C-alpha cells in the first residue's frame, strides 16, 4: 500500500472500483458471466452491492493491484518507446463485451430488457466473404440516452485511451454513421437491419477535443454517408495495400 498505489487508485477511480468488484464477483461465481449471477447482484441492488463489496474487500484489492502493476509496466514501455522515437497507436473498440464491467455497471446505456438481457446485438451483414454475415454478439448502445448525457461515457473512454496511447484508432468508424443491429438470440447476422448512429453529433465532439490524435478505421462497406462523415471529421482513414 504505497503512495504511488494510492495515487493510481485515486486517478483511475472512474472505472477501477467497478472493475475490481466485477472481477472479484466473477471469481466467486465460478467464472460465470454476470448474466448468470444471483438476481439481486446481477441487477445491482444497492444493498447487495454494498454487502458483496465488504465481503470481497481482499479480492477487490488484488484486482486493483494487478491493474496497478500492469499500468506501471505499460508506463515503462511508453517511456522507452518515446525515448526511441516510437509512437504507440491504441485501438478503441466501438463496442464492449456483453460480459464486462461496462455493461454490468452501465446497463442504462445499452439496449437491455428489464432483466438486463440484451434485446439486440451487433454484427455486420452478409457480404462477399460470408453468406451469413458476422454475428459479434456485443450489446448495442442506446444512443438516445448517451446523447442526452452529452456522450459523457464515450468521451471518458476516448480521454482514457488518449492518455494511454499517443494516437487512438476509432474501430469500425462506419458504425458511427449507421450500424447493423440483430435481434438477440439469432444464430446468424442475416436477420439484422441498419440503424442510424450518432454521426457528427458525437464525432464532432471527439474532433473538437482530440482531433489531432485520432485515426478512423474506415474499412468495410463504405457508403457515401460514411465517406461524408469521414470527410467532415477530418480524421485520417486507412488503406489496405494488399488484400
Backbone as JSON, one array per atom type, in Angstrom:
{
  "sequence": "XXXXXXXXXXXXXXXXXXXXXXXXXXXXXXXXXXXXXXXXXXXXXXXXXXXXXXXXXXXXXXXXXXXXXXXXXXXXXXXXXXXXXXXXXXXXXXXXXXXXXXXXXXXXXXXXXXXXXXXXXXXXXXXXXXXXXXXXXXXXXXXXXXXXXXXXXXXXXXXXXXXXXXXXXXXXXXXXXXXXXXXXXXXXXXXXXXXXXXXXXXXXXXXXXXXXXXXXXXXXXXXXXXXXXXXXXXXXXXXXXXX",
  "N": [[0.85, -1.2, 0.0], [1.46, 1.54, -1.12], [2.32, 5.05, -1.58], [2.32, 5.62, -4.27], [0.66, 3.6, -5.27], [-1.79, 4.23, -4.04], [-2.24, 6.7, -5.22], [-2.56, 5.93, -7.86], [-4.94, 4.4, -7.69], [-6.71, 6.41, -6.97], [-6.56, 8.1, -9.2], [-7.61, 6.46, -11.18], [-10.17, 5.96, -10.4], [-12.62, 6.19, -11.65], [-13.19, 3.91, -13.16], [-11.92, 1.76, -11.93], [-12.75, 0.73, -9.35], [-15.29, -0.38, -9.9], [-14.56, -2.29, -11.81], [-12.84, -3.95, -10.32], [-14.54, -5.01, -8.35], [-16.32, -6.36, -9.99], [-14.63, -8.33, -11.17], [-13.88, -9.73, -8.86], [-16.34, -10.72, -8.03], [-16.94, -12.32, -10.22], [-15.03, -14.33, -9.98], [-15.97, -15.42, -7.58], [-18.34, -16.55, -8.4], [-17.66, -18.76, -9.89], [-16.55, -18.06, -12.33], [-18.62, -17.53, -14.05], [-20.54, -15.67, -16.5], [-21.84, -12.37, -15.86], [-24.57, -12.31, -16.33], [-25.52, -14.66, -15.37], [-25.36, -14.55, -12.67], [-26.59, -14.45, -9.2], [-29.84, -13.01, -8.83], [-30.2, -10.48, -7.4], [-27.62, -9.29, -7.18], [-26.91, -9.34, -9.8], [-28.69, -7.52, -10.9], [-27.77, -5.34, -9.65], [-28.66, -4.43, -7.07], [-28.63, -2.02, -4.56], [-28.04, -2.46, -1.78], [-27.11, -5.06, -1.91], [-24.83, -4.81, -3.51], [-23.25, -3.29, -1.79], [-22.97, -5.1, 0.32], [-21.56, -7.29, -0.89], [-19.26, -5.93, -1.67], [-18.04, -5.45, 0.77], [-17.63, -8.09, 1.69], [-15.84, -9.03, -0.19], [-13.49, -7.6, -0.01], [-10.64, -8.04, 0.16], [-10.22, -9.5, -2.18], [-11.0, -7.64, -4.08], [-9.0, -5.74, -3.7], [-6.82, -7.2, -4.64], [-7.34, -7.36, -7.44], [-7.24, -4.67, -8.09], [-4.6, -4.13, -7.53], [-3.33, -5.72, -9.43], [-3.97, -4.3, -11.76], [-2.66, -1.94, -11.2], [0.05, -2.78, -11.28], [0.19, -3.6, -13.96], [-0.2, -1.15, -15.37], [1.94, 0.28, -14.42], [4.06, -1.1, -15.62], [3.32, -0.69, -18.27], [3.67, 2.06, -18.5], [6.42, 2.2, -18.39], [7.11, 0.93, -20.79], [6.02, 2.75, -22.64], [7.57, 5.01, -22.1], [10.1, 4.09, -22.86], [9.63, 3.62, -25.59], [9.08, 6.23, -26.45], [11.54, 7.47, -25.96], [12.96, 6.35, -27.97], [11.91, 7.37, -30.24], [9.44, 6.34, -31.04], [6.0, 6.18, -31.63], [2.92, 5.11, -30.13], [0.09, 3.48, -31.3], [-3.14, 3.07, -30.17], [-6.02, 0.97, -30.03], [-9.51, 1.67, -29.97], [-12.19, -0.14, -29.33], [-15.35, -0.12, -31.01], [-17.52, -1.33, -29.79], [-18.33, -2.85, -26.58], [-17.68, -5.82, -24.62], [-20.36, -8.1, -23.88], [-20.21, -9.56, -21.5], [-18.95, -7.88, -19.29], [-17.56, -5.41, -17.05], [-18.35, -2.9, -17.84], [-20.94, -3.17, -19.07], [-22.39, -4.42, -17.04], [-22.32, -2.48, -15.02], [-23.13, -0.09, -16.27], [-25.73, -0.44, -17.37], [-27.91, 1.07, -18.27], [-27.08, 2.37, -20.51], [-27.17, 0.68, -22.6], [-28.96, -1.46, -24.93], [-30.95, -3.2, -23.26], [-33.2, -5.54, -21.65], [-35.71, -5.6, -18.97], [-34.67, -7.47, -17.27], [-32.08, -7.14, -17.67], [-31.01, -8.36, -19.9], [-29.72, -8.55, -23.23], [-31.54, -6.97, -25.9], [-30.95, -6.77, -28.5], [-28.12, -7.28, -30.67], [-24.75, -6.63, -31.9], [-23.23, -6.73, -35.2], [-22.26, -7.57, -38.59], [-23.64, -7.31, -41.91], [-24.42, -9.96, -44.38], [-21.86, -10.54, -46.84], [-19.38, -10.42, -49.49], [-17.57, -12.12, -48.34], [-18.82, -13.65, -46.44], [-21.72, -15.56, -46.26], [-23.57, -15.48, -44.28], [-23.05, -13.24, -42.86], [-21.55, -11.49, -40.05], [-21.9, -12.32, -36.74], [-21.47, -10.6, -34.0], [-22.26, -10.24, -31.35], [-22.07, -8.3, -29.38], [-23.55, -6.02, -27.02], [-25.77, -3.35, -27.97], [-25.55, 0.19, -28.11], [-27.63, 2.6, -26.41], [-28.13, 5.12, -28.06], [-29.7, 7.37, -27.88], [-29.97, 7.86, -25.13], [-27.29, 8.28, -24.45], [-26.83, 10.59, -25.95], [-28.44, 12.45, -24.6], [-26.96, 12.64, -22.3], [-24.81, 14.0, -23.14], [-22.92, 12.38, -24.27], [-21.18, 11.48, -22.28], [-20.01, 9.08, -21.16], [-18.8, 7.92, -23.4], [-16.97, 9.92, -24.1], [-15.34, 9.85, -21.9], [-14.18, 7.35, -22.26], [-12.68, 7.82, -24.63], [-10.98, 9.8, -23.69], [-9.54, 8.41, -21.73], [-8.26, 6.5, -23.33], [-6.73, 8.18, -24.92], [-4.93, 9.17, -23.09], [-3.56, 6.9, -22.57], [-2.28, 6.08, -24.87], [-0.37, 7.28, -27.74], [-1.6, 7.88, -30.15], [-4.98, 7.33, -31.21], [-6.98, 4.8, -32.53], [-10.1, 4.77, -33.94], [-12.2, 2.2, -33.87], [-14.16, 0.4, -36.32], [-15.36, 2.61, -37.72], [-17.41, 3.2, -39.53], [-19.66, 2.4, -38.19], [-20.46, 4.5, -36.62], [-21.86, 6.06, -38.29], [-23.96, 4.44, -39.43], [-25.24, 1.35, -38.2], [-25.27, -2.26, -37.99], [-27.89, -4.09, -36.72], [-28.92, -6.83, -34.83], [-31.53, -9.01, -33.82], [-31.53, -10.27, -30.49], [-30.5, -13.57, -29.8], [-30.63, -14.65, -32.31], [-29.05, -16.84, -34.67], [-27.4, -16.26, -36.76], [-26.18, -13.34, -38.59], [-27.95, -12.59, -40.49], [-30.64, -11.78, -40.19], [-30.64, -9.12, -39.43], [-30.8, -5.44, -39.34], [-30.2, -2.12, -40.67], [-29.38, 0.66, -38.62], [-29.43, 4.11, -37.72], [-26.46, 5.75, -36.63], [-24.79, 7.9, -34.19], [-23.4, 9.78, -35.67], [-22.09, 12.97, -36.75], [-22.76, 14.27, -34.46], [-21.64, 13.02, -32.22], [-19.03, 12.48, -33.24], [-18.14, 15.02, -33.89], [-17.72, 16.16, -31.37], [-15.63, 14.57, -30.46], [-13.72, 15.23, -32.37], [-13.35, 17.96, -31.84], [-12.14, 17.94, -29.32], [-10.08, 15.99, -29.39], [-9.03, 15.83, -31.92], [-6.46, 15.89, -33.32], [-5.23, 13.55, -32.66], [-6.54, 11.26, -33.52], [-7.35, 8.39, -35.45], [-9.31, 7.07, -38.07], [-10.79, 3.93, -38.41], [-11.65, 3.04, -41.25], [-12.59, 0.84, -42.75], [-14.33, -1.75, -44.65], [-17.81, -1.93, -45.73], [-18.35, 0.91, -47.34], [-20.44, 3.67, -47.57], [-21.78, 6.55, -49.31], [-22.6, 8.24, -47.3], [-21.03, 7.46, -45.13], [-18.5, 8.09, -46.1], [-18.79, 10.85, -46.26], [-19.05, 11.48, -43.55], [-16.5, 10.77, -42.65], [-15.0, 12.64, -44.08], [-16.01, 15.03, -42.99], [-15.17, 14.72, -40.4], [-12.44, 14.96, -40.54], [-10.54, 13.16, -39.8], [-7.71, 11.06, -40.42], [-7.99, 8.19, -42.59], [-7.8, 4.63, -43.32], [-5.85, 2.5, -45.45], [-5.81, -0.51, -47.23], [-3.17, -2.11, -48.6], [-2.65, -4.54, -49.79], [-4.8, -7.24, -50.31]],
  "CA": [[0.0, 0.0, 0.0], [2.37, 2.68, -1.22], [1.74, 6.32, -2.01], [2.09, 5.5, -5.73], [-0.52, 2.75, -5.47], [-2.98, 5.0, -3.65], [-2.42, 7.74, -6.24], [-3.1, 5.25, -9.04], [-6.35, 4.06, -7.42], [-7.45, 7.67, -7.0], [-6.59, 8.61, -10.58], [-8.39, 5.55, -12.02], [-11.38, 5.62, -9.64], [-13.77, 6.21, -12.55], [-13.51, 2.55, -13.62], [-11.17, 0.72, -11.23], [-13.54, 0.11, -8.28], [-16.31, -1.22, -10.53], [-13.88, -3.42, -12.45], [-12.3, -4.85, -9.28], [-15.67, -5.74, -7.75], [-16.82, -7.25, -11.04], [-13.71, -9.47, -11.28], [-13.96, -10.49, -7.62], [-17.62, -11.44, -8.09], [-16.83, -13.35, -11.27], [-14.28, -15.42, -9.33], [-16.84, -16.03, -6.56], [-19.4, -17.32, -9.08], [-17.03, -19.79, -10.73], [-16.21, -17.54, -13.66], [-19.81, -17.35, -14.9], [-20.83, -14.29, -16.92], [-22.7, -11.71, -14.86], [-25.99, -12.61, -16.61], [-25.88, -15.89, -14.65], [-25.18, -14.33, -11.24], [-27.86, -14.33, -8.47], [-30.6, -11.87, -9.37], [-30.01, -9.18, -6.74], [-26.33, -8.7, -7.53], [-26.94, -9.16, -11.26], [-29.42, -6.28, -11.16], [-27.08, -4.28, -8.9], [-29.38, -3.92, -5.9], [-27.64, -1.21, -3.83], [-27.62, -3.14, -0.54], [-26.36, -6.26, -2.29], [-23.51, -4.33, -3.97], [-22.51, -2.91, -0.59], [-22.68, -6.34, 1.06], [-20.51, -8.03, -1.58], [-18.05, -5.11, -1.64], [-17.42, -5.71, 2.07], [-17.21, -9.5, 1.76], [-14.76, -9.31, -1.15], [-12.53, -6.49, 0.04], [-9.29, -8.51, -0.18], [-10.21, -9.88, -3.6], [-11.04, -6.38, -4.85], [-7.66, -5.16, -3.62], [-5.96, -7.99, -5.52], [-7.55, -6.95, -8.83], [-6.76, -3.29, -8.25], [-3.13, -4.2, -7.54], [-2.96, -6.25, -10.76], [-4.05, -3.19, -12.71], [-1.57, -1.01, -10.85], [1.32, -3.32, -11.8], [0.14, -3.55, -15.42], [-0.01, 0.21, -15.88], [3.31, 0.64, -14.08], [4.88, -1.67, -16.69], [2.94, -0.02, -19.52], [4.3, 3.38, -18.48], [7.84, 2.0, -18.72], [7.16, 0.65, -22.24], [5.76, 4.01, -23.36], [8.74, 5.86, -21.93], [11.16, 3.52, -23.71], [9.25, 3.88, -26.99], [9.23, 7.67, -26.7], [12.98, 7.75, -26.0], [13.47, 5.82, -29.23], [11.19, 7.99, -31.34], [8.31, 5.5, -31.49], [4.67, 6.49, -31.09], [2.08, 3.91, -30.0], [-1.32, 3.63, -31.68], [-4.02, 2.18, -29.42], [-7.34, 0.78, -30.63], [-10.66, 1.76, -29.07], [-13.27, -0.88, -29.98], [-16.62, 0.61, -30.99], [-18.41, -1.98, -28.83], [-17.71, -3.54, -25.44], [-18.18, -7.19, -24.46], [-21.55, -8.25, -23.03], [-19.73, -9.99, -20.18], [-17.94, -6.89, -18.91], [-17.97, -4.46, -16.0], [-19.02, -1.78, -18.52], [-22.37, -3.43, -19.28], [-22.99, -4.71, -15.74], [-22.43, -1.24, -14.24], [-23.81, 0.99, -17.01], [-26.77, -1.08, -18.17], [-28.84, 2.03, -18.86], [-26.52, 2.88, -21.77], [-27.24, -0.39, -23.6], [-30.31, -1.93, -25.22], [-31.21, -4.38, -22.44], [-34.57, -5.59, -21.13], [-35.81, -5.36, -17.52], [-33.79, -8.43, -16.6], [-30.73, -6.76, -18.12], [-30.54, -9.19, -21.01], [-29.78, -7.72, -24.44], [-32.67, -7.14, -26.82], [-30.34, -6.84, -29.83], [-26.65, -7.32, -30.6], [-24.04, -6.08, -33.05], [-22.63, -7.6, -36.21], [-22.26, -6.97, -39.92], [-24.5, -8.11, -42.79], [-23.76, -10.84, -45.35], [-21.09, -9.85, -47.87], [-18.64, -11.32, -50.39], [-16.74, -13.04, -47.56], [-19.64, -14.52, -45.59], [-23.14, -15.57, -46.65], [-24.41, -15.24, -43.1], [-22.56, -12.04, -42.16], [-20.8, -11.76, -38.81], [-22.68, -12.05, -35.52], [-20.46, -10.3, -32.97], [-22.87, -10.51, -30.04], [-21.92, -7.2, -28.41], [-24.78, -5.23, -26.83], [-25.78, -2.11, -28.75], [-25.78, 1.39, -27.3], [-28.83, 3.44, -26.51], [-27.52, 6.4, -28.45], [-30.57, 8.47, -27.42], [-29.6, 8.13, -23.73], [-25.95, 8.87, -24.47], [-26.96, 11.96, -26.47], [-28.97, 13.27, -23.5], [-25.88, 12.81, -21.32], [-23.69, 14.65, -23.83], [-21.95, 11.32, -24.59], [-20.16, 11.52, -21.21], [-19.3, 7.8, -21.02], [-17.94, 7.75, -24.58], [-15.87, 10.89, -24.03], [-14.42, 9.33, -20.88], [-13.43, 6.26, -22.92], [-11.71, 8.43, -25.54], [-9.99, 10.51, -22.86], [-8.68, 7.4, -21.1], [-7.41, 5.93, -24.39], [-5.78, 9.23, -25.35], [-3.86, 9.27, -22.09], [-2.84, 5.62, -22.54], [-1.53, 5.91, -26.12], [-0.04, 8.54, -28.42], [-2.66, 8.05, -31.15], [-6.08, 6.41, -30.94], [-7.71, 4.37, -33.72], [-11.52, 4.51, -33.71], [-12.57, 0.96, -34.53], [-15.46, 0.3, -37.01], [-15.82, 4.0, -37.84], [-18.67, 3.28, -40.26], [-20.74, 2.17, -37.24], [-20.92, 5.76, -36.05], [-22.83, 6.61, -39.26], [-25.07, 3.5, -39.27], [-24.73, 0.06, -37.69], [-26.12, -3.45, -38.23], [-28.48, -4.5, -35.45], [-29.5, -8.16, -34.97], [-32.29, -9.41, -32.63], [-30.82, -11.19, -29.59], [-30.92, -14.96, -29.9], [-30.45, -15.11, -33.69], [-27.82, -17.64, -34.8], [-26.55, -15.6, -37.75], [-26.45, -11.9, -38.68], [-28.8, -12.35, -41.67], [-31.91, -11.12, -39.84], [-30.45, -7.78, -38.88], [-31.15, -4.29, -40.18], [-29.38, -0.92, -40.43], [-29.91, 1.74, -37.78], [-28.57, 5.29, -37.77], [-25.61, 6.01, -35.48], [-24.8, 9.3, -33.72], [-22.82, 10.66, -36.69], [-21.25, 14.11, -36.37], [-23.14, 14.71, -33.12], [-20.56, 12.52, -31.34], [-17.72, 12.62, -33.88], [-17.76, 16.44, -33.78], [-17.2, 16.38, -30.02], [-14.31, 13.92, -30.42], [-12.83, 16.05, -33.21], [-13.07, 19.23, -31.15], [-11.26, 17.77, -28.16], [-8.94, 15.09, -29.6], [-8.88, 15.67, -33.36], [-5.11, 15.67, -33.84], [-4.67, 12.26, -32.26], [-7.49, 10.2, -33.86], [-7.34, 7.75, -36.78], [-10.56, 6.33, -38.3], [-10.7, 2.61, -39.07], [-12.74, 3.2, -42.22], [-12.63, -0.32, -43.65], [-15.66, -2.36, -44.73], [-18.74, -1.4, -46.73], [-18.47, 2.36, -47.17], [-21.46, 4.36, -48.36], [-21.5, 7.99, -49.46], [-22.81, 8.88, -45.99], [-19.84, 7.18, -44.3], [-17.4, 8.9, -46.67], [-19.03, 12.24, -45.86], [-18.73, 11.57, -42.12], [-15.03, 10.75, -42.56], [-14.54, 13.94, -44.58], [-16.39, 16.05, -42.01], [-14.39, 14.52, -39.17], [-11.06, 15.36, -40.75], [-9.63, 12.12, -39.32], [-7.13, 10.2, -41.46], [-8.53, 6.85, -42.63], [-6.82, 3.56, -43.52], [-5.85, 1.88, -46.77], [-5.2, -1.84, -47.29], [-2.39, -2.13, -49.83], [-2.79, -5.87, -50.4], [-5.86, -7.94, -49.57]],
  "C": [[0.89, 1.25, 0.0], [1.62, 3.93, -1.66], [1.41, 6.28, -3.51], [0.84, 4.68, -6.03], [-1.79, 3.51, -5.14], [-3.29, 6.07, -4.69], [-3.03, 7.14, -7.51], [-4.59, 4.96, -8.85], [-7.23, 5.3, -7.48], [-7.63, 8.16, -8.44], [-7.5, 7.77, -11.48], [-9.74, 5.18, -11.39], [-12.62, 5.5, -10.53], [-14.18, 4.8, -12.99], [-12.96, 1.45, -12.71], [-12.0, 0.0, -10.16], [-14.59, -0.84, -8.86], [-15.68, -2.48, -11.13], [-13.42, -4.44, -11.4], [-13.42, -5.66, -8.63], [-16.21, -6.76, -8.75], [-15.95, -8.51, -11.15], [-13.77, -10.36, -10.04], [-15.25, -11.31, -7.58], [-17.56, -12.58, -9.08], [-16.08, -14.57, -10.72], [-15.18, -16.18, -8.34], [-17.91, -16.91, -7.19], [-18.83, -18.2, -10.17], [-16.79, -19.34, -12.17], [-17.4, -17.33, -14.57], [-19.98, -15.89, -15.3], [-21.85, -13.68, -15.96], [-24.19, -11.96, -15.1], [-26.46, -13.86, -15.86], [-25.67, -15.75, -13.14], [-26.56, -14.3, -10.55], [-28.53, -12.99, -8.79], [-30.27, -10.52, -8.73], [-28.7, -8.51, -7.12], [-26.25, -8.48, -9.05], [-27.59, -7.84, -11.62], [-28.87, -5.1, -10.35], [-27.95, -3.61, -7.83], [-28.35, -3.25, -4.97], [-27.13, -1.89, -2.56], [-26.76, -4.36, -0.85], [-24.94, -5.89, -2.75], [-22.65, -3.97, -2.77], [-22.08, -4.14, 0.21], [-21.49, -7.07, 0.43], [-19.19, -7.24, -1.59], [-17.29, -5.33, -0.33], [-16.86, -7.11, 2.16], [-15.96, -9.76, 0.92], [-13.67, -8.23, -1.15], [-11.12, -6.91, -0.37], [-9.18, -8.85, -1.66], [-10.24, -8.64, -4.5], [-9.66, -5.73, -4.87], [-6.68, -5.89, -4.54], [-6.09, -7.51, -6.97], [-7.09, -5.52, -9.09], [-5.23, -3.28, -8.33], [-2.62, -4.74, -8.88], [-2.95, -5.13, -11.79], [-2.94, -2.18, -12.47], [-0.24, -1.49, -11.45], [1.33, -3.28, -13.33], [0.46, -2.15, -15.93], [1.36, 0.77, -15.51], [4.25, 0.14, -15.18], [4.59, -0.99, -18.03], [3.61, 1.36, -19.61], [5.78, 3.28, -18.85], [8.02, 1.74, -20.22], [6.99, 1.94, -23.04], [6.96, 4.95, -23.29], [9.88, 5.39, -22.83], [10.89, 3.81, -25.17], [9.5, 5.35, -27.34], [10.7, 8.05, -26.83], [13.6, 7.31, -27.31], [12.66, 6.3, -30.44], [10.02, 7.19, -31.88], [7.02, 5.96, -30.81], [3.83, 5.21, -31.09], [0.64, 4.26, -30.36], [-2.13, 2.6, -30.89], [-5.39, 2.12, -30.06], [-8.42, 1.01, -29.58], [-11.83, 1.07, -29.77], [-14.58, -0.08, -29.92], [-17.57, 0.01, -29.95], [-17.61, -2.56, -27.66], [-18.34, -4.93, -25.34], [-19.43, -7.19, -23.58], [-21.13, -8.62, -21.61], [-18.59, -9.07, -19.76], [-18.47, -6.02, -17.78], [-18.73, -3.29, -16.62], [-20.53, -1.99, -18.58], [-23.07, -3.71, -17.95], [-23.25, -3.42, -14.96], [-23.29, -0.2, -14.95], [-24.91, 0.45, -17.91], [-27.72, -0.12, -18.86], [-28.37, 2.58, -20.2], [-26.65, 1.87, -22.91], [-28.69, -0.86, -23.77], [-30.53, -3.28, -24.54], [-32.67, -4.36, -21.98], [-34.55, -5.41, -19.61], [-34.94, -6.3, -16.71], [-32.32, -8.25, -16.99], [-30.14, -7.72, -19.15], [-30.66, -8.38, -22.29], [-31.01, -8.01, -25.29], [-32.17, -7.27, -28.25], [-28.82, -6.79, -29.66], [-26.04, -6.85, -31.92], [-23.52, -7.16, -33.99], [-22.51, -6.84, -37.51], [-23.04, -7.89, -40.86], [-23.71, -9.05, -43.7], [-23.02, -10.02, -46.41], [-20.33, -10.9, -48.7], [-17.84, -12.39, -49.62], [-17.56, -14.02, -46.73], [-21.11, -14.41, -45.96], [-24.06, -15.26, -45.48], [-24.0, -14.0, -42.32], [-21.71, -12.43, -40.96], [-21.68, -11.37, -37.62], [-21.69, -11.85, -34.37], [-20.99, -10.55, -31.56], [-22.71, -9.42, -29.01], [-23.24, -6.46, -28.23], [-24.64, -3.88, -27.54], [-26.16, -0.94, -27.84], [-27.19, 1.94, -27.46], [-28.31, 4.84, -26.8], [-28.38, 7.58, -28.0], [-30.22, 8.87, -25.99], [-28.23, 8.81, -23.67], [-25.99, 10.32, -24.96], [-27.44, 12.9, -25.37], [-27.9, 13.56, -22.46], [-24.63, 13.44, -21.93], [-22.55, 13.68, -24.1], [-20.85, 11.22, -23.52], [-19.34, 10.24, -21.13], [-18.35, 7.58, -22.19], [-16.74, 8.69, -24.54], [-14.85, 10.46, -22.98], [-13.57, 8.2, -21.45], [-12.31, 6.83, -23.8], [-10.59, 9.09, -24.74], [-9.01, 9.53, -22.24], [-7.72, 6.8, -22.13], [-6.35, 6.93, -24.82], [-4.62, 9.35, -24.37], [-3.01, 8.0, -22.04], [-1.95, 5.41, -23.76], [-1.2, 7.28, -26.71], [-1.1, 8.9, -29.46], [-3.73, 7.0, -30.89], [-6.82, 6.09, -32.24], [-9.15, 4.04, -33.33], [-11.94, 3.31, -34.53], [-13.96, 1.07, -35.18], [-16.12, 1.67, -37.16], [-17.17, 4.09, -38.54], [-19.88, 3.08, -39.35], [-21.24, 3.42, -36.56], [-21.91, 6.45, -37.0], [-24.09, 5.75, -39.24], [-24.49, 2.13, -38.94], [-25.76, -1.04, -37.93], [-26.59, -3.99, -36.89], [-29.24, -5.8, -35.65], [-30.29, -8.5, -33.7], [-31.51, -10.43, -31.81], [-31.38, -12.6, -29.73], [-30.81, -15.53, -31.3], [-29.11, -15.87, -33.79], [-26.88, -17.1, -35.86], [-26.94, -14.12, -37.79], [-27.43, -11.56, -39.8], [-30.04, -11.52, -41.34], [-31.78, -9.73, -39.27], [-30.95, -6.67, -39.79], [-30.26, -3.1, -39.79], [-30.12, 0.07, -39.53], [-28.92, 2.9, -37.85], [-27.75, 5.44, -36.48], [-25.63, 7.49, -35.12], [-24.2, 10.29, -34.71], [-21.99, 11.79, -36.12], [-21.58, 14.63, -34.98], [-22.09, 14.27, -32.1], [-19.18, 12.78, -31.95], [-17.22, 14.06, -33.79], [-17.17, 16.75, -32.42], [-15.79, 15.78, -29.87], [-13.3, 14.74, -31.21], [-12.39, 17.3, -32.49], [-12.03, 19.05, -30.05], [-9.99, 16.99, -28.47], [-8.53, 14.95, -31.06], [-7.51, 15.29, -33.87], [-4.58, 14.27, -33.56], [-5.58, 11.08, -32.6], [-7.28, 9.71, -35.28], [-8.66, 6.99, -36.91], [-10.27, 5.0, -38.98], [-11.88, 2.54, -40.04], [-12.8, 2.06, -43.23], [-14.05, -0.89, -43.68], [-16.5, -1.71, -45.8], [-18.95, 0.09, -46.49], [-19.52, 2.92, -48.11], [-21.04, 5.83, -48.5], [-21.64, 8.71, -48.12], [-21.61, 8.66, -45.08], [-18.66, 8.02, -44.79], [-17.55, 10.37, -46.27], [-18.68, 12.45, -44.39], [-17.22, 11.61, -41.91], [-14.46, 12.1, -42.98], [-14.81, 15.03, -43.54], [-15.55, 15.95, -40.73], [-12.97, 15.05, -39.32], [-10.05, 14.32, -40.29], [-8.99, 11.4, -40.51], [-7.77, 8.81, -41.4], [-7.44, 5.83, -42.85], [-6.95, 3.02, -44.93], [-5.17, 0.53, -46.68], [-4.5, -1.96, -48.62], [-2.5, -3.47, -50.56], [-3.82, -6.64, -49.6], [-5.96, -9.37, -50.13]]
}
